[in-house]
Amino acid sequence: MNTFLKGFHLVALAIFLGSIPGHILLGAMGDPARDLEGFAVLMQAKQMNVQWLTVPGLVITLLSGLTLMVRRGIKPTRNRWLAAKLALVVLVALNGALILGPLSREMATMAQHAVQAGALPSAFATLEGREAIFGAVNLAMILTIIGLVVAKPALRRANGPSAGIPQ
């Protein structure tokens, strides 16, 4: 069962991480000054990417990872790197749920309304700026999580490479 769950966890992680470059690319492709309708479609596609890939991938990754920990009897209190990883995962999820997800919805809605109005409101640039900042923060946390998982720093220093956690 743990092998299946680990595979499931890795597939969910691949979906979550794989959705990020698509999100960035969709945001960079459009030019509202040349094609406002096309831009609105891209913003809607970006929102759908968040709704159907990023969020489910993150939620399933989080739940399957916690389930693996419980099934294996792994305690974050005994592994500082794991406690740090879990704290960062929670921060990534909160940033996504409370800031980036709503921003994506608001940007898609604003772009759709702009088609009818004939131009994007100046507030759209503010939303793009916020998305760039909070997206970069999430990406930095995700890269830190990957670094922790690969290095398992305190674990290797204190107890050797296989102390209690299957590689």
PDB file of C-alpha atoms in Angstrom:
ATOM      1  CA  MET A   1       0.000   0.000   0.000  1.00  0.00           C
ATOM      2  CA  ASN A   2       2.827   2.426   0.811  1.00  0.00           C
ATOM      3  CA  THR A   3       4.341   1.893  -2.647  1.00  0.00           C
ATOM      4  CA  PHE A   4       1.032   2.764  -4.318  1.00  0.00           C
ATOM      5  CA  LEU A   5       0.576   5.763  -2.026  1.00  0.00           C
ATOM      6  CA  LYS A   6       4.109   6.996  -2.723  1.00  0.00           C
ATOM      7  CA  GLY A   7       3.467   6.686  -6.475  1.00  0.00           C
ATOM      8  CA  PHE A   8       0.163   8.525  -6.073  1.00  0.00           C
ATOM      9  CA  HIS A   9       1.971  11.208  -4.062  1.00  0.00           C
ATOM     10  CA  LEU A  10       4.590  11.640  -6.786  1.00  0.00           C
ATOM     11  CA  VAL A  11       1.965  11.866  -9.557  1.00  0.00           C
ATOM     12  CA  ALA A  12       0.076  14.540  -7.584  1.00  0.00           C
ATOM     13  CA  LEU A  13       3.347  16.388  -7.010  1.00  0.00           C
ATOM     14  CA  ALA A  14       4.124  16.217 -10.739  1.00  0.00           C
ATOM     15  CA  ILE A  15       0.682  17.657 -11.539  1.00  0.00           C
ATOM     16  CA  PHE A  16       1.150  20.474  -9.023  1.00  0.00           C
ATOM     17  CA  LEU A  17       4.697  21.353 -10.091  1.00  0.00           C
ATOM     18  CA  GLY A  18       3.919  20.843 -13.777  1.00  0.00           C
ATOM     19  CA  SER A  19       1.055  23.307 -13.637  1.00  0.00           C
ATOM     20  CA  ILE A  20       3.347  26.139 -12.547  1.00  0.00           C
ATOM     21  CA  PRO A  21       5.274  26.648 -15.826  1.00  0.00           C
ATOM     22  CA  GLY A  22       1.968  26.472 -17.717  1.00  0.00           C
ATOM     23  CA  HIS A  23       0.557  29.163 -15.458  1.00  0.00           C
ATOM     24  CA  ILE A  24       3.564  31.389 -16.058  1.00  0.00           C
ATOM     25  CA  LEU A  25       3.510  30.768 -19.810  1.00  0.00           C
ATOM     26  CA  LEU A  26      -0.206  31.508 -20.149  1.00  0.00           C
ATOM     27  CA  GLY A  27       0.304  34.785 -18.309  1.00  0.00           C
ATOM     28  CA  ALA A  28       3.198  35.799 -20.538  1.00  0.00           C
ATOM     29  CA  MET A  29       1.648  34.874 -23.895  1.00  0.00           C
ATOM     30  CA  GLY A  30      -1.072  37.466 -24.237  1.00  0.00           C
ATOM     31  CA  ASP A  31      -0.861  41.093 -25.200  1.00  0.00           C
ATOM     32  CA  PRO A  32      -4.046  42.921 -24.209  1.00  0.00           C
ATOM     33  CA  ALA A  33      -3.084  45.950 -26.306  1.00  0.00           C
ATOM     34  CA  ARG A  34      -3.146  43.854 -29.502  1.00  0.00           C
ATOM     35  CA  ASP A  35      -5.829  41.257 -28.746  1.00  0.00           C
ATOM     36  CA  LEU A  36      -7.961  41.870 -25.683  1.00  0.00           C
ATOM     37  CA  GLU A  37     -10.287  38.932 -26.404  1.00  0.00           C
ATOM     38  CA  GLY A  38      -7.370  36.537 -26.836  1.00  0.00           C
ATOM     39  CA  PHE A  39      -5.844  37.885 -23.639  1.00  0.00           C
ATOM     40  CA  ALA A  40      -9.110  37.284 -21.759  1.00  0.00           C
ATOM     41  CA  VAL A  41      -9.169  33.692 -23.043  1.00  0.00           C
ATOM     42  CA  LEU A  42      -5.603  33.185 -21.806  1.00  0.00           C
ATOM     43  CA  MET A  43      -6.502  34.599 -18.375  1.00  0.00           C
ATOM     44  CA  GLN A  44      -9.466  32.207 -18.229  1.00  0.00           C
ATOM     45  CA  ALA A  45      -7.194  29.297 -19.223  1.00  0.00           C
ATOM     46  CA  LYS A  46      -4.746  30.374 -16.519  1.00  0.00           C
ATOM     47  CA  GLN A  47      -7.562  30.370 -13.958  1.00  0.00           C
ATOM     48  CA  MET A  48      -8.685  26.911 -15.114  1.00  0.00           C
ATOM     49  CA  ASN A  49      -5.094  25.690 -14.774  1.00  0.00           C
ATOM     50  CA  VAL A  50      -5.129  26.845 -11.147  1.00  0.00           C
ATOM     51  CA  GLN A  51      -8.577  25.387 -10.471  1.00  0.00           C
ATOM     52  CA  TRP A  52      -8.120  21.995 -12.142  1.00  0.00           C
ATOM     53  CA  LEU A  53      -4.384  21.274 -11.861  1.00  0.00           C
ATOM     54  CA  THR A  54      -2.541  23.439  -9.333  1.00  0.00           C
ATOM     55  CA  VAL A  55      -5.020  23.283  -6.449  1.00  0.00           C
ATOM     56  CA  PRO A  56      -5.962  19.586  -6.765  1.00  0.00           C
ATOM     57  CA  GLY A  57      -2.301  18.650  -7.261  1.00  0.00           C
ATOM     58  CA  LEU A  58      -1.307  20.552  -4.130  1.00  0.00           C
ATOM     59  CA  VAL A  59      -4.175  19.209  -2.016  1.00  0.00           C
ATOM     60  CA  ILE A  60      -3.562  15.594  -3.055  1.00  0.00           C
ATOM     61  CA  THR A  61       0.196  16.005  -2.554  1.00  0.00           C
ATOM     62  CA  LEU A  62      -0.390  17.363   0.945  1.00  0.00           C
ATOM     63  CA  LEU A  63      -2.910  14.687   1.943  1.00  0.00           C
ATOM     64  CA  SER A  64      -0.969  11.775   0.467  1.00  0.00           C
ATOM     65  CA  GLY A  65       2.260  13.030   2.058  1.00  0.00           C
ATOM     66  CA  LEU A  66       0.637  13.294   5.479  1.00  0.00           C
ATOM     67  CA  THR A  67      -0.898   9.841   5.021  1.00  0.00           C
ATOM     68  CA  LEU A  68       2.522   8.398   4.148  1.00  0.00           C
ATOM     69  CA  MET A  69       4.014   9.971   7.276  1.00  0.00           C
ATOM     70  CA  VAL A  70       1.292   8.524   9.503  1.00  0.00           C
ATOM     71  CA  ARG A  71       1.459   5.064   7.893  1.00  0.00           C
ATOM     72  CA  ARG A  72       5.251   4.966   8.265  1.00  0.00           C
ATOM     73  CA  GLY A  73       5.198   6.343  11.806  1.00  0.00           C
ATOM     74  CA  ILE A  74       7.377   9.306  10.873  1.00  0.00           C
ATOM     75  CA  LYS A  75       7.250  12.205  13.322  1.00  0.00           C
ATOM     76  CA  PRO A  76       8.263  15.685  12.187  1.00  0.00           C
ATOM     77  CA  THR A  77       9.207  16.517  15.775  1.00  0.00           C
ATOM     78  CA  ARG A  78      12.120  14.078  15.455  1.00  0.00           C
ATOM     79  CA  ASN A  79      13.335  15.416  12.110  1.00  0.00           C
ATOM     80  CA  ARG A  80      13.933  19.160  11.911  1.00  0.00           C
ATOM     81  CA  TRP A  81      14.211  19.136   8.126  1.00  0.00           C
ATOM     82  CA  LEU A  82      10.802  17.455   7.903  1.00  0.00           C
ATOM     83  CA  ALA A  83       9.239  19.958  10.304  1.00  0.00           C
ATOM     84  CA  ALA A  84      10.678  22.793   8.190  1.00  0.00           C
ATOM     85  CA  LYS A  85       9.390  21.128   5.019  1.00  0.00           C
ATOM     86  CA  LEU A  86       5.886  20.744   6.447  1.00  0.00           C
ATOM     87  CA  ALA A  87       5.833  24.351   7.639  1.00  0.00           C
ATOM     88  CA  LEU A  88       6.812  25.500   4.148  1.00  0.00           C
ATOM     89  CA  VAL A  89       4.197  23.238   2.528  1.00  0.00           C
ATOM     90  CA  VAL A  90       1.537  24.808   4.754  1.00  0.00           C
ATOM     91  CA  LEU A  91       2.776  28.297   3.805  1.00  0.00           C
ATOM     92  CA  VAL A  92       2.703  27.389   0.087  1.00  0.00           C
ATOM     93  CA  ALA A  93      -0.858  26.098   0.483  1.00  0.00           C
ATOM     94  CA  LEU A  94      -1.975  29.190   2.413  1.00  0.00           C
ATOM     95  CA  ASN A  95      -0.346  31.552  -0.081  1.00  0.00           C
ATOM     96  CA  GLY A  96      -2.056  29.672  -2.893  1.00  0.00           C
ATOM     97  CA  ALA A  97      -5.460  29.471  -1.232  1.00  0.00           C
ATOM     98  CA  LEU A  98      -5.627  32.938   0.298  1.00  0.00           C
ATOM     99  CA  ILE A  99      -3.687  35.049  -2.185  1.00  0.00           C
ATOM    100  CA  LEU A 100      -2.789  33.459  -5.531  1.00  0.00           C
ATOM    101  CA  GLY A 101      -6.061  31.594  -6.166  1.00  0.00           C
ATOM    102  CA  PRO A 102      -8.251  34.640  -5.541  1.00  0.00           C
ATOM    103  CA  LEU A 103      -5.864  36.803  -7.603  1.00  0.00           C
ATOM    104  CA  SER A 104      -6.175  34.397 -10.522  1.00  0.00           C
ATOM    105  CA  ARG A 105      -9.969  34.489 -10.350  1.00  0.00           C
ATOM    106  CA  GLU A 106     -10.013  38.274 -10.079  1.00  0.00           C
ATOM    107  CA  MET A 107      -7.632  38.677 -13.016  1.00  0.00           C
ATOM    108  CA  ALA A 108      -9.704  36.343 -15.223  1.00  0.00           C
ATOM    109  CA  THR A 109     -12.915  38.164 -14.308  1.00  0.00           C
ATOM    110  CA  MET A 110     -11.348  41.579 -14.862  1.00  0.00           C
ATOM    111  CA  ALA A 111      -9.981  40.513 -18.264  1.00  0.00           C
ATOM    112  CA  GLN A 112     -13.413  39.204 -19.273  1.00  0.00           C
ATOM    113  CA  HIS A 113     -15.091  42.473 -18.286  1.00  0.00           C
ATOM    114  CA  ALA A 114     -12.385  44.387 -20.141  1.00  0.00           C
ATOM    115  CA  VAL A 115     -13.474  42.768 -23.403  1.00  0.00           C
ATOM    116  CA  GLN A 116     -16.888  44.394 -22.985  1.00  0.00           C
ATOM    117  CA  ALA A 117     -15.395  47.699 -21.809  1.00  0.00           C
ATOM    118  CA  GLY A 118     -12.783  47.803 -24.561  1.00  0.00           C
ATOM    119  CA  ALA A 119      -9.706  48.094 -22.322  1.00  0.00           C
ATOM    120  CA  LEU A 120      -8.140  46.650 -19.204  1.00  0.00           C
ATOM    121  CA  PRO A 121      -8.536  48.825 -16.120  1.00  0.00           C
ATOM    122  CA  SER A 122      -5.333  50.146 -14.573  1.00  0.00           C
ATOM    123  CA  ALA A 123      -6.061  47.977 -11.511  1.00  0.00           C
ATOM    124  CA  PHE A 124      -5.125  44.910 -13.578  1.00  0.00           C
ATOM    125  CA  ALA A 125      -1.449  45.912 -13.474  1.00  0.00           C
ATOM    126  CA  THR A 126      -1.636  46.004  -9.677  1.00  0.00           C
ATOM    127  CA  LEU A 127      -3.039  42.474  -9.639  1.00  0.00           C
ATOM    128  CA  GLU A 128      -0.299  41.300 -12.016  1.00  0.00           C
ATOM    129  CA  GLY A 129       2.322  42.824  -9.732  1.00  0.00           C
ATOM    130  CA  ARG A 130       0.878  41.124  -6.660  1.00  0.00           C
ATOM    131  CA  GLU A 131       0.705  37.813  -8.522  1.00  0.00           C
ATOM    132  CA  ALA A 132       4.347  38.164  -9.582  1.00  0.00           C
ATOM    133  CA  ILE A 133       5.491  38.851  -6.013  1.00  0.00           C
ATOM    134  CA  PHE A 134       3.446  36.160  -4.266  1.00  0.00           C
ATOM    135  CA  GLY A 135       4.111  33.688  -7.080  1.00  0.00           C
ATOM    136  CA  ALA A 136       7.859  34.258  -6.711  1.00  0.00           C
ATOM    137  CA  VAL A 137       7.559  33.755  -2.948  1.00  0.00           C
ATOM    138  CA  ASN A 138       5.737  30.461  -3.533  1.00  0.00           C
ATOM    139  CA  LEU A 139       8.328  29.359  -6.077  1.00  0.00           C
ATOM    140  CA  ALA A 140      11.157  30.150  -3.640  1.00  0.00           C
ATOM    141  CA  MET A 141       9.419  28.127  -0.916  1.00  0.00           C
ATOM    142  CA  ILE A 142       8.833  25.226  -3.323  1.00  0.00           C
ATOM    143  CA  LEU A 143      12.510  25.209  -4.328  1.00  0.00           C
ATOM    144  CA  THR A 144      13.475  25.263  -0.643  1.00  0.00           C
ATOM    145  CA  ILE A 145      11.165  22.292  -0.006  1.00  0.00           C
ATOM    146  CA  ILE A 146      12.801  20.397  -2.867  1.00  0.00           C
ATOM    147  CA  GLY A 147      16.224  21.229  -1.434  1.00  0.00           C
ATOM    148  CA  LEU A 148      15.190  19.957   1.994  1.00  0.00           C
ATOM    149  CA  VAL A 149      13.784  16.726   0.569  1.00  0.00           C
ATOM    150  CA  VAL A 150      16.910  16.079  -1.478  1.00  0.00           C
ATOM    151  CA  ALA A 151      19.444  17.035   1.200  1.00  0.00           C
ATOM    152  CA  LYS A 152      17.633  16.032   4.403  1.00  0.00           C
ATOM    153  CA  PRO A 153      20.362  18.062   6.126  1.00  0.00           C
ATOM    154  CA  ALA A 154      19.911  17.421   9.845  1.00  0.00           C
ATOM    155  CA  LEU A 155      19.089  13.774   9.232  1.00  0.00           C
ATOM    156  CA  ARG A 156      22.312  13.026   7.348  1.00  0.00           C
ATOM    157  CA  ARG A 157      24.516  14.929   9.763  1.00  0.00           C
ATOM    158  CA  ALA A 158      23.040  13.484  12.915  1.00  0.00           C
ATOM    159  CA  ASN A 159      22.245   9.894  12.069  1.00  0.00           C
ATOM    160  CA  GLY A 160      23.569   8.911   8.665  1.00  0.00           C
ATOM    161  CA  PRO A 161      21.675   8.696   5.387  1.00  0.00           C
ATOM    162  CA  SER A 162      19.058   6.101   6.323  1.00  0.00           C
ATOM    163  CA  ALA A 163      18.069   7.015   9.862  1.00  0.00           C
ATOM    164  CA  GLY A 164      14.427   6.144  10.084  1.00  0.00           C
ATOM    165  CA  ILE A 165      13.160   7.474   6.774  1.00  0.00           C
ATOM    166  CA  PRO A 166      13.143   5.293   3.682  1.00  0.00           C
ATOM    167  CA  GLN A 167      15.117   6.869   0.842  1.00  0.00           C
TER     168      GLN A 167
END
